[in-house]
């Protein structure tokens, strides 16, 4: 009897996940009784499924709205698009926080080269409905892009701006993705509690000529994003040597 209940709960969970990912037209999930009747399982099985989805932050319970899908923004790990292109959402706003000219951080000296003594550091936040989603810090060689220190990058996608102003765009790059717990500074910027799980994405992008263009560090709220990659032949997939 216990085995059947777990199986029914798994069936209900998969059904609800399918709705969240592919078929749900409205964010509110169907009532528990409706799901149970559709699958011919008990409401207890549906409750077990919802508990699992809540623990995985895939759904949230809202007053008067019921159980609401917490759909995440899906990003391709192998993509070479900017964050603006990845989000594919015109309602996401970009807020320019600050621009500074600083000494090249040690961790970026190998990327930019020892001749680049200073970099421009541009800090921005992306928001949806006024709620922060990402905190982004971009670094470019100060001598080459000195006039960027005067630019307000509010709602200005960086790659589009670089292509229009300098006829430059990244040709290839690499990314390191890790998990990070929000410290005091980042929690204040993103308006979240300290130790909130985040993705930390460090990107290093180059021109066709193999010259370094820009390095970016992004902090993405973990409950709002997920990463994926699709390879036609996983046995042939490997990093370029």
Coordinates of C-alpha atoms in Angstrom, one line a residue:
X1 CA 0.0 0.0 0.0
X2 CA 2.8 2.4 0.9
X3 CA 4.6 1.6 -2.4
X4 CA 1.5 2.4 -4.4
X5 CA 1.1 5.8 -2.7
X6 CA 4.7 6.8 -3.5
X7 CA 4.2 5.7 -7.1
X8 CA 1.0 7.8 -7.4
X9 CA 2.7 10.8 -5.8
X10 CA 5.5 10.5 -8.3
X11 CA 3.0 10.3 -11.1
X12 CA 1.3 13.4 -9.8
X13 CA 4.6 15.2 -9.5
X14 CA 5.6 14.4 -13.1
X15 CA 2.1 15.6 -14.3
X16 CA 2.4 18.9 -12.4
X17 CA 6.0 19.4 -13.6
X18 CA 4.8 18.8 -17.2
X19 CA 2.2 21.5 -16.7
X20 CA 4.7 24.0 -15.3
X21 CA 7.2 23.5 -18.0
X22 CA 5.1 23.1 -21.2
X23 CA 1.3 23.4 -20.9
X24 CA 0.3 25.8 -18.2
X25 CA -1.3 28.9 -19.7
X26 CA -1.8 30.5 -16.3
X27 CA 0.6 30.5 -13.3
X28 CA -2.0 28.9 -10.9
X29 CA -2.0 25.1 -10.9
X30 CA -5.3 23.1 -11.1
X31 CA -7.0 22.3 -7.8
X32 CA -5.9 19.1 -6.0
X33 CA -9.2 17.4 -6.6
X34 CA -9.0 18.1 -10.4
X35 CA -5.4 16.7 -10.5
X36 CA -6.5 13.6 -8.5
X37 CA -9.5 13.0 -10.8
X38 CA -7.5 13.4 -14.0
X39 CA -4.9 10.9 -12.8
X40 CA -7.2 8.6 -10.9
X41 CA -5.1 8.9 -7.8
X42 CA -5.8 10.0 -4.3
X43 CA -5.7 13.6 -3.1
X44 CA -3.1 12.5 -0.6
X45 CA -0.8 11.5 -3.5
X46 CA -1.3 15.0 -5.0
X47 CA -0.4 16.5 -1.6
X48 CA 2.8 14.5 -1.5
X49 CA 3.7 15.7 -5.0
X50 CA 3.0 19.4 -4.1
X51 CA 5.1 19.0 -0.9
X52 CA 8.0 17.8 -3.1
X53 CA 7.6 20.6 -5.6
X54 CA 7.5 23.2 -2.8
X55 CA 10.7 21.8 -1.2
X56 CA 12.3 22.1 -4.7
X57 CA 11.0 25.7 -5.0
X58 CA 9.1 24.8 -8.1
X59 CA 5.8 26.1 -6.7
X60 CA 4.8 28.6 -4.0
X61 CA 1.5 29.0 -2.1
X62 CA 0.0 32.4 -2.4
X63 CA -2.9 33.7 -0.3
X64 CA -6.1 33.8 -2.4
X65 CA -4.3 32.5 -5.5
X66 CA -3.6 29.0 -4.3
X67 CA -0.6 27.0 -5.6
X68 CA 1.3 29.0 -8.2
X69 CA 4.1 27.7 -10.5
X70 CA 7.4 29.2 -9.8
X71 CA 8.7 29.0 -13.4
X72 CA 12.4 29.6 -13.7
X73 CA 14.3 31.4 -16.5
X74 CA 16.0 28.7 -18.6
X75 CA 19.5 29.5 -19.8
X76 CA 21.5 27.5 -22.3
X77 CA 25.0 26.8 -20.9
X78 CA 26.4 26.4 -24.4
X79 CA 24.9 29.6 -25.7
X80 CA 26.9 32.6 -26.8
X81 CA 24.2 35.1 -26.2
X82 CA 24.2 38.1 -23.9
X83 CA 22.0 38.0 -20.7
X84 CA 19.6 40.4 -22.4
X85 CA 19.1 37.9 -25.3
X86 CA 18.9 34.9 -22.9
X87 CA 16.1 36.5 -20.9
X88 CA 14.0 37.1 -24.0
X89 CA 11.7 39.3 -21.9
X90 CA 11.1 42.9 -22.8
X91 CA 9.7 43.6 -19.3
X92 CA 13.1 43.1 -17.7
X93 CA 14.7 46.4 -17.0
X94 CA 18.5 47.2 -16.6
X95 CA 19.5 49.6 -13.8
X96 CA 22.9 51.1 -14.0
X97 CA 24.4 51.1 -10.4
X98 CA 27.9 52.5 -10.8
X99 CA 30.9 52.9 -13.1
X100 CA 34.5 53.1 -11.8
X101 CA 38.0 53.0 -13.2
X102 CA 40.0 50.7 -11.0
X103 CA 43.4 48.9 -11.0
X104 CA 43.0 45.6 -12.9
X105 CA 42.1 42.9 -10.3
X106 CA 44.8 40.1 -10.0
X107 CA 42.3 37.5 -11.1
X108 CA 41.8 39.3 -14.4
X109 CA 45.4 40.0 -15.2
X110 CA 45.9 36.8 -17.1
X111 CA 42.8 37.6 -19.2
X112 CA 43.5 41.2 -20.1
X113 CA 47.3 40.9 -20.1
X114 CA 49.9 42.6 -18.0
X115 CA 49.9 45.7 -20.2
X116 CA 46.3 46.6 -19.1
X117 CA 46.9 48.4 -15.8
X118 CA 43.3 49.7 -15.3
X119 CA 39.8 48.5 -16.2
X120 CA 36.4 50.1 -16.3
X121 CA 34.1 48.4 -13.9
X122 CA 30.4 48.7 -14.7
X123 CA 27.8 47.5 -12.2
X124 CA 24.2 46.8 -13.2
X125 CA 21.1 45.1 -11.9
X126 CA 18.4 43.5 -13.9
X127 CA 14.9 43.7 -12.5
X128 CA 11.5 42.2 -13.4
X129 CA 8.4 44.1 -12.1
X130 CA 10.8 46.1 -9.9
X131 CA 12.2 43.0 -8.3
X132 CA 16.0 42.3 -8.8
X133 CA 16.9 39.2 -10.7
X134 CA 20.7 39.5 -11.4
X135 CA 23.6 41.6 -10.3
X136 CA 26.2 42.1 -13.0
X137 CA 29.8 43.5 -13.0
X138 CA 31.5 44.1 -16.3
X139 CA 35.2 44.8 -16.8
X140 CA 36.7 46.3 -20.0
X141 CA 40.2 47.7 -20.6
X142 CA 40.1 51.4 -19.5
X143 CA 42.5 52.7 -22.1
X144 CA 40.6 51.3 -25.0
X145 CA 37.1 52.1 -23.7
X146 CA 37.8 55.2 -21.6
X147 CA 34.6 57.1 -22.9
X148 CA 32.4 54.4 -21.4
X149 CA 33.0 55.9 -18.0
X150 CA 30.5 58.7 -19.0
X151 CA 27.8 56.4 -20.3
X152 CA 24.6 55.6 -18.3
X153 CA 23.9 51.9 -19.1
X154 CA 20.3 52.0 -17.8
X155 CA 18.3 49.9 -20.2
X156 CA 21.3 49.7 -22.7
X157 CA 22.3 46.2 -23.6
X158 CA 26.2 46.2 -23.4
X159 CA 26.8 44.1 -26.5
X160 CA 24.5 46.1 -28.7
X161 CA 26.2 49.3 -27.4
X162 CA 29.7 48.0 -28.1
X163 CA 28.7 46.9 -31.6
X164 CA 27.1 50.3 -32.4
X165 CA 29.8 52.5 -30.9
X166 CA 32.9 50.4 -31.7
X167 CA 31.7 47.9 -34.3
X168 CA 32.9 45.2 -31.9
X169 CA 31.2 42.0 -30.8
X170 CA 32.4 38.9 -29.0
X171 CA 33.2 35.9 -31.2
X172 CA 33.8 33.3 -28.6
X173 CA 34.2 32.9 -24.9
X174 CA 34.2 30.7 -21.8
X175 CA 32.1 30.6 -18.6
X176 CA 32.7 29.2 -15.1
X177 CA 29.4 28.6 -13.2
X178 CA 29.5 27.9 -9.5
X179 CA 27.2 28.2 -6.5
X180 CA 27.5 31.1 -4.1
X181 CA 25.8 32.2 -0.9
X182 CA 24.8 35.9 -0.9
X183 CA 27.2 37.9 1.3
X184 CA 26.2 41.2 3.0
X185 CA 27.0 43.4 0.0
X186 CA 25.2 41.3 -2.7
X187 CA 22.2 40.6 -0.4
X188 CA 21.8 44.4 -0.1
X189 CA 22.0 44.9 -3.8
X190 CA 19.6 42.2 -4.7
X191 CA 17.3 42.8 -1.8
X192 CA 17.6 39.2 -0.5
X193 CA 18.5 37.6 2.7
X194 CA 22.2 36.8 3.4
X195 CA 23.2 33.2 2.5
X196 CA 20.5 33.0 -0.2
X197 CA 21.7 30.5 -2.9
X198 CA 22.9 32.2 -6.1
X199 CA 24.6 31.2 -9.3
X200 CA 27.9 32.9 -9.8
X201 CA 28.8 33.1 -13.5
X202 CA 32.2 34.3 -14.6
X203 CA 32.5 35.0 -18.3
X204 CA 35.5 35.8 -20.5
X205 CA 34.8 36.9 -24.0
X206 CA 37.1 37.5 -26.9
X207 CA 37.1 39.1 -30.3
X208 CA 37.6 37.3 -33.6
X209 CA 41.2 38.4 -33.5
X210 CA 41.6 36.5 -30.1
X211 CA 41.9 39.8 -28.2
X212 CA 40.1 40.0 -24.9
X213 CA 37.0 42.1 -25.1
X214 CA 35.3 41.9 -21.7
X215 CA 35.0 39.9 -18.5
X216 CA 31.8 39.7 -16.5
X217 CA 30.8 38.4 -13.1
X218 CA 27.1 37.8 -12.6
X219 CA 25.1 36.8 -9.6
X220 CA 21.7 35.2 -10.4
X221 CA 19.1 34.4 -7.8
X222 CA 19.0 30.6 -7.7
X223 CA 15.3 30.2 -7.3
X224 CA 14.7 32.3 -10.5
X225 CA 17.0 30.5 -12.9
X226 CA 18.1 27.1 -14.2
X227 CA 20.8 26.1 -16.6
X228 CA 20.7 23.4 -19.3
X229 CA 22.8 22.2 -22.3
X230 CA 21.9 19.9 -25.1
X231 CA 24.5 17.9 -27.0
X232 CA 23.7 15.7 -30.0
X233 CA 26.5 13.3 -29.2
X234 CA 27.6 13.4 -25.6
X235 CA 30.5 11.1 -26.4
X236 CA 32.0 13.5 -28.9
X237 CA 31.4 16.6 -26.8
X238 CA 34.6 18.1 -25.3
X239 CA 36.2 21.4 -24.6
X240 CA 38.3 23.0 -27.3
X241 CA 42.0 22.3 -26.7

